[in-house]
CSV table of C-alpha atoms in Angstrom, one decimal:
chain,number,residue,atom,x,y,z
R,12,MET,CA,0.4,0.2,0.0
R,13,THR,CA,2.7,2.1,0.8
R,14,ALA,CA,4.1,1.7,-3.3
R,15,ASP,CA,0.8,3.4,-4.2
R,16,LEU,CA,1.3,6.6,-2.1
R,17,ALA,CA,5.4,6.9,-3.2
R,18,PRO,CA,6.4,9.7,-6.1
R,19,SER,CA,7.2,8.9,-8.9
R,20,THR,CA,10.3,9.3,-10.0
R,21,ALA,CA,10.1,8.1,-13.7
R,22,PRO,CA,8.4,11.0,-16.0
R,23,ARG,CA,5.0,10.4,-17.6
R,24,THR,CA,4.1,9.8,-20.3
R,25,ASP,CA,2.2,12.4,-21.2
R,26,ASP,CA,5.6,14.4,-20.6
R,27,VAL,CA,7.5,12.4,-22.3
R,28,GLY,CA,5.4,12.9,-25.6
R,29,ARG,CA,4.6,16.7,-25.5
R,30,ARG,CA,8.3,17.1,-24.9
R,31,ASN,CA,9.3,15.1,-28.0
R,32,ALA,CA,6.1,17.0,-30.4
R,33,ARG,CA,8.1,20.3,-29.0
R,34,ARG,CA,11.0,18.6,-30.8
R,35,VAL,CA,9.6,17.5,-33.8
R,36,ARG,CA,7.7,21.2,-34.1
R,37,LEU,CA,11.2,23.3,-33.6
R,38,LEU,CA,12.5,21.2,-36.4
R,39,GLY,CA,9.7,21.5,-38.6
R,40,THR,CA,10.3,25.2,-38.0
R,41,LEU,CA,13.7,25.4,-38.6
R,42,LEU,CA,13.5,23.3,-42.3
R,43,VAL,CA,10.5,25.5,-43.2
R,44,ALA,CA,13.1,28.3,-42.3
R,45,LEU,CA,16.1,26.9,-43.8
R,46,GLY,CA,13.9,26.2,-47.1
R,47,ALA,CA,12.7,29.7,-47.4
R,48,LEU,CA,16.0,30.6,-47.2
R,49,MET,CA,17.0,28.5,-49.7
R,50,ILE,CA,14.6,29.4,-51.8
R,51,LEU,CA,14.8,33.0,-51.4
R,52,GLY,CA,18.9,32.7,-52.4
R,53,GLY,CA,18.3,30.3,-55.4
R,54,VAL,CA,15.8,32.8,-57.4
R,55,GLY,CA,18.6,35.6,-56.2
R,56,ALA,CA,21.3,33.9,-57.7
R,57,TRP,CA,18.8,33.2,-60.9
R,58,VAL,CA,17.8,37.3,-61.1
R,59,ALA,CA,21.5,37.8,-60.6
R,60,VAL,CA,22.9,35.7,-63.2
R,61,SER,CA,19.7,37.1,-65.4
R,62,GLN,CA,20.5,40.2,-65.2
R,63,GLY,CA,24.5,40.3,-65.3
R,64,LEU,CA,23.8,38.6,-69.1
R,65,ALA,CA,21.5,40.8,-69.9
R,66,SER,CA,23.8,43.7,-68.9
R,67,GLU,CA,26.4,42.7,-71.8
R,68,ARG,CA,23.6,43.6,-74.4
R,69,ALA,CA,24.6,40.5,-76.0
R,70,MET,CA,22.2,39.0,-78.7
R,71,VAL,CA,22.2,35.3,-80.0
R,72,ALA,CA,23.4,34.8,-83.3
R,73,GLU,CA,21.2,34.6,-86.4
R,74,ASP,CA,22.7,30.9,-87.1
R,75,ALA,CA,21.7,29.7,-83.7
R,76,PRO,CA,19.8,26.6,-83.4
R,77,ALA,CA,17.2,28.4,-81.2
R,78,PHE,CA,16.1,31.9,-80.5
R,79,ALA,CA,17.8,33.3,-82.9
R,80,GLY,CA,17.7,37.4,-82.4
R,81,GLN,CA,16.9,37.1,-78.7
R,82,GLN,CA,18.7,39.0,-76.2
R,83,ILE,CA,20.9,36.4,-73.8
R,84,SER,CA,20.2,36.8,-70.7
R,85,SER,CA,18.4,32.8,-70.2
R,86,PRO,CA,20.1,29.4,-69.6
R,87,TRP,CA,18.3,29.1,-73.0
R,88,THR,CA,19.8,32.0,-74.6
R,89,ALA,CA,22.9,31.5,-73.1
R,90,PHE,CA,22.8,27.9,-74.2
R,91,ALA,CA,21.9,28.4,-78.1
R,92,GLN,CA,24.8,31.3,-78.6
R,93,THR,CA,27.6,28.2,-77.0
R,94,GLU,CA,25.8,26.2,-80.1
R,95,ALA,CA,26.5,29.1,-82.3
R,96,ILE,CA,29.7,29.8,-81.2
R,97,LYS,CA,31.0,26.4,-81.4
R,98,GLY,CA,30.2,26.4,-85.1
R,99,HIS,CA,32.1,29.4,-85.5
R,100,ILE,CA,34.4,28.4,-84.4
R,101,SER,CA,34.5,25.2,-86.1
R,102,ALA,CA,33.9,26.8,-89.3
R,103,MET,CA,37.2,29.3,-88.7
R,104,ALA,CA,39.3,26.9,-87.6
R,105,ASP,CA,38.8,23.9,-90.2
R,106,GLY,CA,37.4,21.4,-87.6
R,107,GLU,CA,40.7,21.9,-85.4
R,108,THR,CA,40.6,23.1,-81.9
R,109,TYR,CA,42.4,25.4,-79.8
R,110,ALA,CA,44.6,22.6,-78.5
R,111,THR,CA,45.2,21.1,-81.9
R,112,MET,CA,46.2,24.1,-83.8
R,113,ASP,CA,49.9,24.5,-84.6
R,114,GLN,CA,51.4,27.8,-82.0
R,115,ASP,CA,51.7,30.2,-85.0
R,116,ASP,CA,48.5,29.8,-86.3
R,117,PRO,CA,46.9,32.9,-87.1
R,118,MET,CA,43.5,32.1,-86.2
R,119,ARG,CA,44.7,30.5,-82.8
R,120,ASP,CA,44.0,33.4,-81.1
R,121,THR,CA,40.1,34.2,-82.0
R,122,VAL,CA,40.0,30.5,-81.7
R,123,ALA,CA,41.2,31.1,-78.3
R,124,GLN,CA,38.7,34.4,-77.3
R,125,GLY,CA,35.7,32.5,-79.4
R,126,THR,CA,36.4,29.2,-76.5
R,127,PHE,CA,37.0,31.5,-73.8
R,128,VAL,CA,33.0,33.2,-74.4
R,129,ARG,CA,31.8,30.0,-75.3
R,130,GLY,CA,33.0,28.7,-71.6
R,131,SER,CA,31.5,31.8,-69.9
R,132,LEU,CA,28.3,31.7,-71.0
R,133,LEU,CA,28.5,27.3,-70.6
R,134,THR,CA,29.3,28.4,-67.2
R,135,SER,CA,26.1,30.7,-67.0
R,136,VAL,CA,24.6,28.1,-67.6
R,137,ILE,CA,26.0,25.6,-65.3
R,138,ALA,CA,24.9,29.0,-62.4
R,139,PHE,CA,21.2,28.3,-63.6
R,140,GLY,CA,21.2,25.1,-62.8
R,141,VAL,CA,22.8,25.4,-59.6
R,142,ALA,CA,20.3,28.3,-58.3
R,143,LEU,CA,17.4,26.0,-60.0
R,144,ALA,CA,18.4,23.3,-57.7
R,145,VAL,CA,18.7,25.4,-54.5
R,146,VAL,CA,15.1,26.6,-55.0
R,147,GLY,CA,14.1,23.1,-56.0
R,148,THR,CA,15.9,21.2,-52.7
R,149,GLY,CA,14.6,24.7,-50.3
R,150,THR,CA,10.6,23.7,-51.8
R,151,GLY,CA,11.8,20.1,-50.2
R,152,PHE,CA,12.9,21.5,-46.9
R,153,VAL,CA,9.9,23.7,-46.8
R,154,LEU,CA,7.4,20.9,-47.6
R,155,GLY,CA,9.3,18.6,-45.0
R,156,GLY,CA,9.2,21.0,-42.1
R,157,PHE,CA,5.4,21.5,-42.9
R,158,GLY,CA,5.0,18.0,-43.2
R,159,LEU,CA,6.8,17.2,-39.3
R,160,ARG,CA,4.9,20.8,-38.0
R,161,SER,CA,2.1,18.7,-39.1
R,162,VAL,CA,2.6,15.4,-37.4
R,163,ALA,CA,3.7,16.9,-34.5
R,164,ALA,CA,0.3,18.6,-33.5
R,165,ARG,CA,-1.8,15.5,-33.6
């Protein structure tokens, strides 16, 4: 009978459940906040790359496979221009690349410049892809965070 009256030092089951629910809710909130920051960062990067390309006022070549005559400001227009540059370099160098040209070839510097411009545009295409991946990951974090908060509320 005295055992019934003795205070228990073990935590009550409902206290543990509430504490775990608070932790899950906190984790969900942190995921939502981190996801929102990632989305903002990814959108900001996309806008920055787009504006950087647009500030150059470069246009897609008329002989590009797509987007001919449009301003280069998106991953699609940038990639189309890289394909046009590739064709121009190939035509100038009779199918040779910078690496295979003779060092005294008068077209070597021009081919090098074209290769560098093409590489820069391809880098911007990659930057657009990274920005999109960050937005996608951030969206996953936000959805996961809201899911955890929903589970914690039950």
